XYZ file of C-alpha atoms in Angstrom:
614
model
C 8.186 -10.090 25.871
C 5.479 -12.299 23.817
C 4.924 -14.569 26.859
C 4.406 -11.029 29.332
C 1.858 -10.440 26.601
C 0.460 -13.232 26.449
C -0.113 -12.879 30.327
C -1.459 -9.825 30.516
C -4.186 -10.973 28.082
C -5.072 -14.007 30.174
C -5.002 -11.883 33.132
C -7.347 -9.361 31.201
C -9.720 -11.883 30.336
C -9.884 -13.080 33.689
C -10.808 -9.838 35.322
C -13.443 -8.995 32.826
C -14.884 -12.547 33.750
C -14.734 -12.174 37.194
C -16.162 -8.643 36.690
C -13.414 -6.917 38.981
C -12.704 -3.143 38.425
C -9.014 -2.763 39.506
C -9.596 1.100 39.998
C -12.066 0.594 42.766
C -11.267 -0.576 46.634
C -10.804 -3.138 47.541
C -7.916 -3.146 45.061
C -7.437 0.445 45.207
C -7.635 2.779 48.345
C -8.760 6.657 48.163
C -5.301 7.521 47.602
C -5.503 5.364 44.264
C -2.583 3.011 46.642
C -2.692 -0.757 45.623
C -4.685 -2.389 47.899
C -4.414 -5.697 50.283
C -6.639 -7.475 48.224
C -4.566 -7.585 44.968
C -2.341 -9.902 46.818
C -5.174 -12.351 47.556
C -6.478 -11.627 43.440
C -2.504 -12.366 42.900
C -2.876 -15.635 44.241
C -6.123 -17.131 43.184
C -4.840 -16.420 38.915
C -1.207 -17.496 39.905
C -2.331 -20.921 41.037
C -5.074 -20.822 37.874
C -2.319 -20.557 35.412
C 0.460 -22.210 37.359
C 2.812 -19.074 37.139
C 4.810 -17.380 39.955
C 2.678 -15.529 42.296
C 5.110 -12.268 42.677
C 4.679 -12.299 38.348
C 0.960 -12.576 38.156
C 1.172 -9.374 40.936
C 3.451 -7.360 39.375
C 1.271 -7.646 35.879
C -2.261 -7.089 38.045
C -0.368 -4.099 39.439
C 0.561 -2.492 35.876
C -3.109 -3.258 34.693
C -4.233 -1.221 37.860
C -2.130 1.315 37.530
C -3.059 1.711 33.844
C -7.025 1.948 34.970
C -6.028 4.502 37.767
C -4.155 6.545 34.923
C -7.228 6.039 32.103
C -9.607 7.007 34.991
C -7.355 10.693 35.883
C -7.203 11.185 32.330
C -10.641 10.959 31.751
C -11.815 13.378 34.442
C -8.874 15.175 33.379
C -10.081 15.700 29.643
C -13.564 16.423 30.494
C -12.575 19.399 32.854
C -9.833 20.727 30.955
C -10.325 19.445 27.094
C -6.562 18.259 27.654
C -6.175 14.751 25.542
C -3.896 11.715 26.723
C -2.241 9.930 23.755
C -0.129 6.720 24.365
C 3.048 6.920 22.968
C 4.455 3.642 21.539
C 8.091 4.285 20.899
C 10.625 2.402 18.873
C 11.903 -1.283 19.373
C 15.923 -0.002 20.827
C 13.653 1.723 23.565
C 14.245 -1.143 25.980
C 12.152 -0.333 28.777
C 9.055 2.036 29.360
C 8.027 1.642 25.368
C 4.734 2.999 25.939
C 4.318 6.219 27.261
C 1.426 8.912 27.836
C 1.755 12.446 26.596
C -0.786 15.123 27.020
C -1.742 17.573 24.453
C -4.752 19.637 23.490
C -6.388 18.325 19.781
C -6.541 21.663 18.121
C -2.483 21.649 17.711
C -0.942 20.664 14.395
C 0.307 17.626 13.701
C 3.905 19.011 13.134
C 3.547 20.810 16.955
C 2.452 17.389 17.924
C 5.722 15.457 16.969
C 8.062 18.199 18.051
C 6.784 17.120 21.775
C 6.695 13.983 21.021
C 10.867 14.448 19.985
C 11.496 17.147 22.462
C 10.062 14.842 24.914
C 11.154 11.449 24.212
C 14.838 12.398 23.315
C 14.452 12.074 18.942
C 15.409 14.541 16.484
C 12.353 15.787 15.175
C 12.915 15.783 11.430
C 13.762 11.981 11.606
C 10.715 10.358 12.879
C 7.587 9.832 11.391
C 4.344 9.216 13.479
C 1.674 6.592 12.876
C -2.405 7.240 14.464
C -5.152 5.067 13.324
C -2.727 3.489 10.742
C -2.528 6.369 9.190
C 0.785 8.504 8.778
C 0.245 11.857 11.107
C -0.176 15.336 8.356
C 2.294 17.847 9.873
C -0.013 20.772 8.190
C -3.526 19.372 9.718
C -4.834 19.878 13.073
C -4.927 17.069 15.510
C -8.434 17.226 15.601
C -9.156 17.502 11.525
C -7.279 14.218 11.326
C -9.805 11.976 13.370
C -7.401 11.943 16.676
C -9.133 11.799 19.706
C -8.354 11.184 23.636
C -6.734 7.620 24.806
C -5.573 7.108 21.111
C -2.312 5.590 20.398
C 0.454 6.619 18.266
C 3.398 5.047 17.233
C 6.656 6.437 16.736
C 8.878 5.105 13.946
C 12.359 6.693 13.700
C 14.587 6.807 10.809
C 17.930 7.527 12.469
C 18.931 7.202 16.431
C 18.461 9.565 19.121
C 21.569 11.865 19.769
C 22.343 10.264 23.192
C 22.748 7.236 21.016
C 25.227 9.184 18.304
C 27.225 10.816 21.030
C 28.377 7.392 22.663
C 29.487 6.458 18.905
C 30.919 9.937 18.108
C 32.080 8.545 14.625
C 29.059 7.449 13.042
C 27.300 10.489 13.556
C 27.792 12.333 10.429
C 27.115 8.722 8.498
C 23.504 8.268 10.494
C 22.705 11.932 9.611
C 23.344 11.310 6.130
C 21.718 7.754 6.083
C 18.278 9.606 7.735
C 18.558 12.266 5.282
C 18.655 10.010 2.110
C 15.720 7.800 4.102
C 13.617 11.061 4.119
C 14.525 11.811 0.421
C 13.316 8.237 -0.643
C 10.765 8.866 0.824
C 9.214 11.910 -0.943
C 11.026 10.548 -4.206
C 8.695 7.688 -3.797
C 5.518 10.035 -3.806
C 6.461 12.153 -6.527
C 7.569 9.435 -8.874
C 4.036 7.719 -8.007
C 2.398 10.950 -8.524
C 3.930 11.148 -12.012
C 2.930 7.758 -12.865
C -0.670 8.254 -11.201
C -0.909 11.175 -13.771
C 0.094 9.384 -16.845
C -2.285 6.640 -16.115
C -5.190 9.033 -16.220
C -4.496 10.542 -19.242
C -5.217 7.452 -22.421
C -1.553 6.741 -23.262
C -0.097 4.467 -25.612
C 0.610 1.196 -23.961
C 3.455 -0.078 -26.374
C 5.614 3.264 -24.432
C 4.174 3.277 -21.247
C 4.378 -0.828 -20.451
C 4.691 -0.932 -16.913
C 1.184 1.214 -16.249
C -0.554 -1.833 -17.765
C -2.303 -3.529 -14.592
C -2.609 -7.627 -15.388
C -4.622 -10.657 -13.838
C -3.604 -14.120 -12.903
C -2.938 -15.153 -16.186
C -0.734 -12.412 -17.055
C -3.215 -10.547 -19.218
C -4.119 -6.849 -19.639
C -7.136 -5.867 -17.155
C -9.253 -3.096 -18.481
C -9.516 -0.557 -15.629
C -12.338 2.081 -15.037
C -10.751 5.828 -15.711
C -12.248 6.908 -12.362
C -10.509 4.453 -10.718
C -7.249 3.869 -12.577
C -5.388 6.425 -10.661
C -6.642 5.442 -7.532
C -5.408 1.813 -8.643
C -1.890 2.837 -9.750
C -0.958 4.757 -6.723
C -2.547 2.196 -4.462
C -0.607 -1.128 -5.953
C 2.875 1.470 -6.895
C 3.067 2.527 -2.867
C 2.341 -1.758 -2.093
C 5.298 -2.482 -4.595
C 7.317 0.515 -2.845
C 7.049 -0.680 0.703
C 7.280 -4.560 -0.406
C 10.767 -3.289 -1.743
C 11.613 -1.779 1.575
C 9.901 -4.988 3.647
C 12.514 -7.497 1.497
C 15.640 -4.758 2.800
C 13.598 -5.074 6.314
C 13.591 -1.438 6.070
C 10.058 -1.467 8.289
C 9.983 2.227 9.347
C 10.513 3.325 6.162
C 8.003 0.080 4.632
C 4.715 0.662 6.633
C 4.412 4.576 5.613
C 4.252 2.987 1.868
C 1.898 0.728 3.201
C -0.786 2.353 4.978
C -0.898 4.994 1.954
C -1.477 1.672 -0.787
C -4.131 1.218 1.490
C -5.613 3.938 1.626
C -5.810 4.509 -2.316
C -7.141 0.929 -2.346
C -9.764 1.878 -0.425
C -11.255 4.534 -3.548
C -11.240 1.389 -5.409
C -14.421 -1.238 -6.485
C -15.053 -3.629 -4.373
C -15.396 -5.757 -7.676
C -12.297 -5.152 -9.067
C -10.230 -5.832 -5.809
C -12.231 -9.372 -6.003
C -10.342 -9.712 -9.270
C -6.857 -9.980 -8.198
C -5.066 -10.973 -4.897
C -3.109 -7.200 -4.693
C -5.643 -5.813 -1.337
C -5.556 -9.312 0.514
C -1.891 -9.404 0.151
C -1.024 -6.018 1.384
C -3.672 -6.423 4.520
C -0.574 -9.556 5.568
C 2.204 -7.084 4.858
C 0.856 -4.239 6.697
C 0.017 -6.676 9.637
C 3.307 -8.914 9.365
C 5.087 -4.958 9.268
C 3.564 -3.908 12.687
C 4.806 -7.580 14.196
C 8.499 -6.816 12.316
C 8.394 -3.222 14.444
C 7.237 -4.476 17.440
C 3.877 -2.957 17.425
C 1.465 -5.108 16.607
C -0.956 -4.198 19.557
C -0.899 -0.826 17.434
C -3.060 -1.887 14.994
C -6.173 -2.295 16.705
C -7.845 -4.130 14.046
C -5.247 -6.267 13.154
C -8.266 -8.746 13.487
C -10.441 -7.511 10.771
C -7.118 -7.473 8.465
C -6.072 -10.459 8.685
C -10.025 -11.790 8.117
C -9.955 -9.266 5.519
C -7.265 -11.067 4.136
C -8.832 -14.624 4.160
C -12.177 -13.604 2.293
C -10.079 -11.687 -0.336
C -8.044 -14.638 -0.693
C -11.617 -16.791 -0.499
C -13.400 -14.411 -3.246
C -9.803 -14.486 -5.649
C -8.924 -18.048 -5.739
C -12.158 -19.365 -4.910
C -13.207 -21.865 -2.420
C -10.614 -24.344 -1.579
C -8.606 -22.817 -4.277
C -10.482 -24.030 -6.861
C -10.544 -21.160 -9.335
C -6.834 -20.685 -8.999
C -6.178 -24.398 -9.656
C -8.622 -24.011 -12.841
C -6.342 -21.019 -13.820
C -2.911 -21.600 -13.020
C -3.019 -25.654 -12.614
C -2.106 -25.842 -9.055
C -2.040 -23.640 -5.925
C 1.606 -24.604 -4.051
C 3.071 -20.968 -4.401
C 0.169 -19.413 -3.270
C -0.022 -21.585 -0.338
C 3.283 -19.235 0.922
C 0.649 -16.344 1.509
C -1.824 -18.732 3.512
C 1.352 -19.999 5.835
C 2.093 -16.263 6.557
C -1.340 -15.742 7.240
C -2.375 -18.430 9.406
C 1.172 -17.062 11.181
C -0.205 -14.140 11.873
C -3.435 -14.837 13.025
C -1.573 -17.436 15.670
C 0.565 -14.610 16.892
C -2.513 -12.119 17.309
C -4.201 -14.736 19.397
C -1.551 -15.305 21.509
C -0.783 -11.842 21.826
C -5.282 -11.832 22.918
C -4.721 -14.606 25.469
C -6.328 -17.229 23.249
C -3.630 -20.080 23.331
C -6.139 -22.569 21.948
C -6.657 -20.423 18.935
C -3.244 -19.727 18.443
C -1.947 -22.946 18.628
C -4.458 -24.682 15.921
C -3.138 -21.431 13.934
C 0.571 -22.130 14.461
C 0.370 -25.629 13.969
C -1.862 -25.260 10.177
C 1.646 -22.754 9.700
C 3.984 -25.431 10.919
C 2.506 -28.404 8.465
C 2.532 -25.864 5.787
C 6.179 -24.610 6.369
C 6.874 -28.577 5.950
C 4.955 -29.345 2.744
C 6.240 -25.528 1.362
C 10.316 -26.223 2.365
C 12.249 -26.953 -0.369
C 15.653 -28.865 -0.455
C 18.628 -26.392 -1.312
C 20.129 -29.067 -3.578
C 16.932 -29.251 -5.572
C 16.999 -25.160 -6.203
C 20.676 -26.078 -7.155
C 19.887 -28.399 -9.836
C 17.716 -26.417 -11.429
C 19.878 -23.569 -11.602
C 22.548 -25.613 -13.287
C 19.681 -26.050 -15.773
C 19.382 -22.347 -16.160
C 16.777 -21.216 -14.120
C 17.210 -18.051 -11.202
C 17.009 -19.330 -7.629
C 13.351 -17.632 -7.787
C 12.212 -19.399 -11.055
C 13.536 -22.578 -9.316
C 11.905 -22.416 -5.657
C 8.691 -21.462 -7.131
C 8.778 -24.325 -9.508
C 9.202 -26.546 -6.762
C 6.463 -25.209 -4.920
C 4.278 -25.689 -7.634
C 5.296 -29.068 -8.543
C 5.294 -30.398 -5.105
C 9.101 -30.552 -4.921
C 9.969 -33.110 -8.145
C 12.544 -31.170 -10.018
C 11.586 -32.959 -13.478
C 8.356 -31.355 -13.339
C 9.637 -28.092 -11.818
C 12.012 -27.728 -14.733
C 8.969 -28.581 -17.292
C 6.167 -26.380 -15.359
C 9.311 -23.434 -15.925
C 10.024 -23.662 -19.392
C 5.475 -23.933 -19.932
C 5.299 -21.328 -17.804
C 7.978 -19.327 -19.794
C 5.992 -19.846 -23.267
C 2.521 -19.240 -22.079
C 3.812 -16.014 -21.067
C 6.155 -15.516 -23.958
C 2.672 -15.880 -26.407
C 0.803 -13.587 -23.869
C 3.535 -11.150 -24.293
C 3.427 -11.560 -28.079
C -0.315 -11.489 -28.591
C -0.246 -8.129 -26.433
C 2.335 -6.908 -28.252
C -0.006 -7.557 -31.380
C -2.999 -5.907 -29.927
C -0.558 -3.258 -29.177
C 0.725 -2.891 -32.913
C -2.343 -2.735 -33.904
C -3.517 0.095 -31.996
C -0.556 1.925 -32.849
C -1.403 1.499 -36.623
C -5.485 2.815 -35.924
C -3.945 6.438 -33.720
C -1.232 7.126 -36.957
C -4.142 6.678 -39.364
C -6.352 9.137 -37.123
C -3.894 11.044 -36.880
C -3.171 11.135 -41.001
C -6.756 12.207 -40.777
C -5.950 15.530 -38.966
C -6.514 14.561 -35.144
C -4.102 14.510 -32.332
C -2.766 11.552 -31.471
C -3.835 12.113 -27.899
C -7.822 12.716 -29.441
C -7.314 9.182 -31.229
C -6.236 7.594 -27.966
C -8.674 8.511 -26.317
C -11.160 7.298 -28.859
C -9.808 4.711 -29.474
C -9.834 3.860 -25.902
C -13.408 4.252 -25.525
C -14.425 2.164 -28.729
C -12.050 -0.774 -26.727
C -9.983 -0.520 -30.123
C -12.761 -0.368 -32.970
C -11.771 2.142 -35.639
C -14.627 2.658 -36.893
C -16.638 3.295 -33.356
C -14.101 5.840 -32.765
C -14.496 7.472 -36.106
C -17.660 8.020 -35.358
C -16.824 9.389 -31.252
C -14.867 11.335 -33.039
C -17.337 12.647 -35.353
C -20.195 13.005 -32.276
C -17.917 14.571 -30.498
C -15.650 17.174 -32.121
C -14.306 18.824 -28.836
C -12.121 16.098 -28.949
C -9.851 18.007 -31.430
C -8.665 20.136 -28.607
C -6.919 17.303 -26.875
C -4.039 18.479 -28.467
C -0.375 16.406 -27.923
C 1.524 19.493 -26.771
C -1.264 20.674 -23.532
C -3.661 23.250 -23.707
C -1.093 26.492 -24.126
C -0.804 25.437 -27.514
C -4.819 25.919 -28.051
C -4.938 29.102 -26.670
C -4.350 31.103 -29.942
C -5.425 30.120 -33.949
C -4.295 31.920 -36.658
C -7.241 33.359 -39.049
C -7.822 31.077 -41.753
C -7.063 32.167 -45.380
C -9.230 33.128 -48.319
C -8.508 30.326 -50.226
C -9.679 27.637 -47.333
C -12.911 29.514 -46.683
C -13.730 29.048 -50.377
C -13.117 25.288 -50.691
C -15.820 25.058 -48.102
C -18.259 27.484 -49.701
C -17.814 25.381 -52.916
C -19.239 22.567 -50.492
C -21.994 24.540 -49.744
C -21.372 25.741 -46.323
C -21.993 29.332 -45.266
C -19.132 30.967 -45.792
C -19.274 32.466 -41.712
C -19.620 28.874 -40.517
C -16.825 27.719 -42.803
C -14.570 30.718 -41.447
C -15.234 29.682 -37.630
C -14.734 25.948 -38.297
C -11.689 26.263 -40.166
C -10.427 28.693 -37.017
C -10.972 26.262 -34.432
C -9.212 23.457 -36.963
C -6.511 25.551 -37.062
C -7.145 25.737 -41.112
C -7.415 21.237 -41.197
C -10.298 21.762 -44.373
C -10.907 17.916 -43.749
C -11.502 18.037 -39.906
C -13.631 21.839 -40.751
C -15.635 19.871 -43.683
C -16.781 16.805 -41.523
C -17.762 18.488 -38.596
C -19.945 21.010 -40.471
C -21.584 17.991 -42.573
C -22.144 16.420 -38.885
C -23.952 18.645 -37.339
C -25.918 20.468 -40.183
C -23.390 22.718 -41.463
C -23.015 24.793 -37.993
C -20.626 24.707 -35.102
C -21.656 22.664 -31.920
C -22.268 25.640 -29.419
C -19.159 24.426 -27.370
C -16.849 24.806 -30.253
C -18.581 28.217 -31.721
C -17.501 29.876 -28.114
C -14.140 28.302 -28.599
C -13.334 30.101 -32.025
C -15.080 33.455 -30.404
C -12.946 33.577 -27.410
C -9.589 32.518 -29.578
C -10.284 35.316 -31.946
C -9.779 38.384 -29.336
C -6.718 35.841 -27.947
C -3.110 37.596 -29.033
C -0.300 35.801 -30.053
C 2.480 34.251 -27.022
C 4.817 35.903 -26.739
C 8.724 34.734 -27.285
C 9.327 36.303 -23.516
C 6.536 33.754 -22.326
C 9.017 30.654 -22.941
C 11.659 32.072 -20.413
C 12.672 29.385 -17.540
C 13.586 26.703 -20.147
C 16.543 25.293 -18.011
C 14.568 25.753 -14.813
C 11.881 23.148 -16.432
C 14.573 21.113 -17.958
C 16.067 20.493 -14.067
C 12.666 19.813 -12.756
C 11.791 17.026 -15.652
C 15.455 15.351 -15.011
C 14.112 15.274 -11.326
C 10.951 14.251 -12.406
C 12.338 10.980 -14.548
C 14.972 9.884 -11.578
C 11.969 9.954 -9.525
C 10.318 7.366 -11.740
C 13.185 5.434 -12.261
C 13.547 4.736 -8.823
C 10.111 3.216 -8.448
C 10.584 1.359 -11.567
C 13.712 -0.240 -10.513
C 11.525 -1.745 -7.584
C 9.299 -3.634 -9.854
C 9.983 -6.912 -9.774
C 11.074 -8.418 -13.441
C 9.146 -11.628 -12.121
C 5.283 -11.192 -11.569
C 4.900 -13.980 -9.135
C 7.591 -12.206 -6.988
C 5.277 -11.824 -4.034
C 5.099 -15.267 -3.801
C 8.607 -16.143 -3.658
C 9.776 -16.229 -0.316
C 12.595 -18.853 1.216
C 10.687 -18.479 4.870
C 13.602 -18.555 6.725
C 12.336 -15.513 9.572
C 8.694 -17.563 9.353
C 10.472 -20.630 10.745
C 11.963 -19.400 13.234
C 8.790 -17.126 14.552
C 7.027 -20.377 14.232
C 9.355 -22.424 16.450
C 9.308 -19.781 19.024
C 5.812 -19.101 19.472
C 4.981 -22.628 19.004
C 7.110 -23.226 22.323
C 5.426 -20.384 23.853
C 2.154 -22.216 23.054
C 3.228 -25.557 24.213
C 4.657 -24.287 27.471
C 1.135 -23.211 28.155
C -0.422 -26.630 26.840
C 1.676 -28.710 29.853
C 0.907 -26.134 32.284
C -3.029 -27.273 31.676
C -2.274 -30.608 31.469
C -0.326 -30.499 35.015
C -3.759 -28.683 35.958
């Protein structure tokens, strides 16, 4: 299959050289018949590239009859608005993978993949499709979703077609039940994201909410802009989702995950995905996903990823890898990620036609697959030592292979990040003391976080926020339900601030909105000239002609009580796919990139002695 690929490309290039339009005669008669002069065409690239004549034909003859078709679509589209889409199906289709389907663009997306199923023999509720690497909304309009004529779309199933269950009549209920649990993963995954996306935007307390904090290279904290921390946690909790599903090669269900991390990505900085390795690395998985499904002439810009990739990498680590070797010491695990990369950009040019290209790409893969492969007895040895299998292959990568220096660059590695994890846990303490003594002082403890938050810890700076800014009070722990009603304050409170000197109707509507906190009343009055900000006087209006909840407004208890134990296995499930280890992504044994690099290096080399013979 690679080397037909690689075929066609050459045979591509070659026409566009030679400036030939297949479409037209001579190669094609009025009846849009092959004509005689193929044969002759046939010949002339077949002795160019040393292959068998009736080959090179039969390829020419596909790329014609692929012209003939784009040509009758076109005409067809302009005089009847009617689109063509090609149809990439699944990798078990053996033959006749990509397929043309006709449809009008003001359908929706789920009308589109019923024909797509109806068609091409799926069930419709188990397959998912895939246009301009993005995953096809069933509610949206082909047309409101950027789909156009002679786009493609790829089909990616999560169970078999029925013709497939019938000739195993036994697994059938098993595969329904397998698809079904697929699809529930699936929208567990989103909704436990969702929740964590929305508890990252709110200023939480980071000694309960530990695996929200975002770190760098050296393990430490990375303060992230509020506008673009959600953005950030869905973006990197899909990546860790799909990686999860790439390590179970679970790719239908992986590149879904994927393309949406991407996507959220994309509302982030461009300066703060310059900070840490996160966007280059998912721009490999996505493209090494499409080459697991057998798709990767899918992603049209596979290109631009995979140089997306390189100046990520380039801007991160630095040039020649010098600000990760300042960092970290050396650069041998991260050289994993460069090996997969130069990998991937051999395959694409072979896949283009370019076997030059692709082979100086394999071969930088090969010499790094050498210099990265560690010994299995090594890993051994250090695990009698005490270290995981991970801990162990990643030491050896970073200690070019010696296992006395592996074991040492462990246990280092194992205290830096054991007094990281203490002097976070410090700066953590500490913030937890400064929100209990804002909170002594009468404020929420979601006000003080947020305070806090914006005077990057200073107690004193967020006194005084919290002073400035007294609608702060109303961040209140419980949500906003709890606001929407203050009891009238008594006699005895209004007094204490007359005594002060306030005016006894100001005291009365600061002490309302305090919800009778003489402390919180009494400083806000003395801060802004013994009135109520306007804000906070319409607050205490409006809550004055506000009745009491009623006992009858709590109903539903157990129906919320269901949807928060749904709501927590939902999180728990993406939890339980973050890796313990935070160099995880680098840990691979490479066993599938060997072989893909043997194979395609033959592929390559086949076409080297061919030229040579030439």
């Amino acid at each position: 299959m690679a080397q037909k690929k690689y075929l066609q490309a050459k045979l591509t290039q070659f026409l566009r050289e030679d400036r030939i339009q297949l479409w037209k005669p001579p190669y094609t008669d009025e009846n849009k018949k092959v004509g005689l002069a193929l044969k002759d065409l046939a010949k002339k690239y077949s002795d160019k590239l040393e292959c068998c004549e009736n080959e090179v034909e039969k390829i020419i003859e596909e790329i014609r009859c692929k012209a003939v078709e784009r040509g009758t679509g076109n005409e067809h589209y302009k005089a009847t608005g009617i689109a063509t889409i090609e149809v990439f199906l699944p990798p078990r289709v053996k033959k006749d993978r990509k397929n043309l389907l006709e449809t009008r663009l003001h359908v929706t997306g789920r009308e589109l993949r019923s024909k797509i199923a109806e068609t091409f023999g799926f069930q419709e509720n188990y397959i998912k499709i895939v246009i301009n690497k993005k995953q096809l909304q069933l509610g949206k309009t082909l047309e409101e979703q950027g789909v156009t004529h002679n786009v493609k779309a790829m089909v990616l199933e999560l169970k078999q077609s029925e013709e497939d269950v019938r000739k195993n009549s036994q697994v059938e209920e098993e595969e329904q039940n397998e698809a079904r649990l697929k699809e529930k993963r699936i929208q567990r995954t989103k909704r436990g994201l969702e929740i964590l996306a929305e508890r990252a935007e709110m200023v939480v307390d980071p000694e309960t909410t530990p695996y929200l904090d975002i770190a760098n290279q050296t393990g430490r904290s990375i303060r992230i802009p509020p506008s673009e921390r959600k953005a950030l946690m869905l973006a990197m909790g899909y990546h860790e989702k799909g990686r999860a599903f790439l390590k179970r090669k679970e790719y239908g269900i992986a590149l879904p995950c994927l393309l949406d991390a991407d996507r959220y990505f994309c509302e982030c900085c461009r300066e703060l995905l310059d900070t840490v390795d996160n966007y280059a690395v998912l721009q490999l998985d996505i493209a090494w996903c499409y080459f697991r499904l057998g798709q990767l002439e899918c992603l049209d810009d596979a290109e631009k990823k995979l140089n997306m990739a390189q100046k990520c990498f380039k801007n991160c680590y630095g040039e020649n890898h010098q600000r990760l070797v300042h960092i970290k010491g050396n650069c041998g695990k991260e050289k994993v990620l460069f090996l997969r990369l130069y990998l991937l950009q051999g395959i694409r040019n072979y896949h283009s036609g370019n076997g030059e290209e692709a082979y100086e790409y394999l071969n930088k893969a090969c010499q790094l697959f050498k210099e990265l492969y560690i010994d299995p007895s090594k890993v051994h040895s250090l695990m009698q030592l005490g270290f995981s299998a991970q801990e162990a292959r990643l030491g050896l990568r970073a200690c070019d292979g010696n296992v006395d220096h592996a074991a040492a660059h462990i246990t280092n590695r194992r205290e830096k990040l054991d007094q990281i994890r203490k002097e976070e846990k410090e700066k953590k303490r500490r913030r937890l003391e400064n929100i209990n003594y804002l909170k002594g002082m009468g404020y929420s403890a979601r006000a003080a976080k947020q305070a806090l938050h914006q005077a990057s810890g200073n107690l004193e700076e967020s006194l005084q926020i919290l002073l400035s800014h007294p609608q702060m009070w109303w961040l209140n722990d419980s949500g906003p339900e709890t606001n929407s009603h203050q009891e009238s304050p008594s006699q005895e409170t209004i007094d204490q601030l007359v005594y002060m000197g306030f005016d006894a109707a100001a005291a009365e509507a600061a002490l309302r909105v305090f919800r009778g906190n003489v402390q919180l009343a009494a400083q806000t009055l003395a801060h802004n000239g013994g009135n109520l900000p306007p804000d906070l006087r319409l607050s205490a209006e409006d809550s004055s002609a506000t009745p009491p909840t009623s006992p009858s407004d709590s109903a539903g208890t157990s129906s919320a009580s269901t949807d928060e134990d749904m709501e927590t296995e939902a999180v728990n499930e993406i939890l339980e796919d973050i890796p313990e280890h935070e160099e995880d992504y680098l840990d691979s044994t490479l066993e599938d990139e060997e072989i893909i690099i043997a194979e395609y290096l033959s592929y390559v080399e086949s076409i080297k002695t061919a030229t040579k013979r030439n």
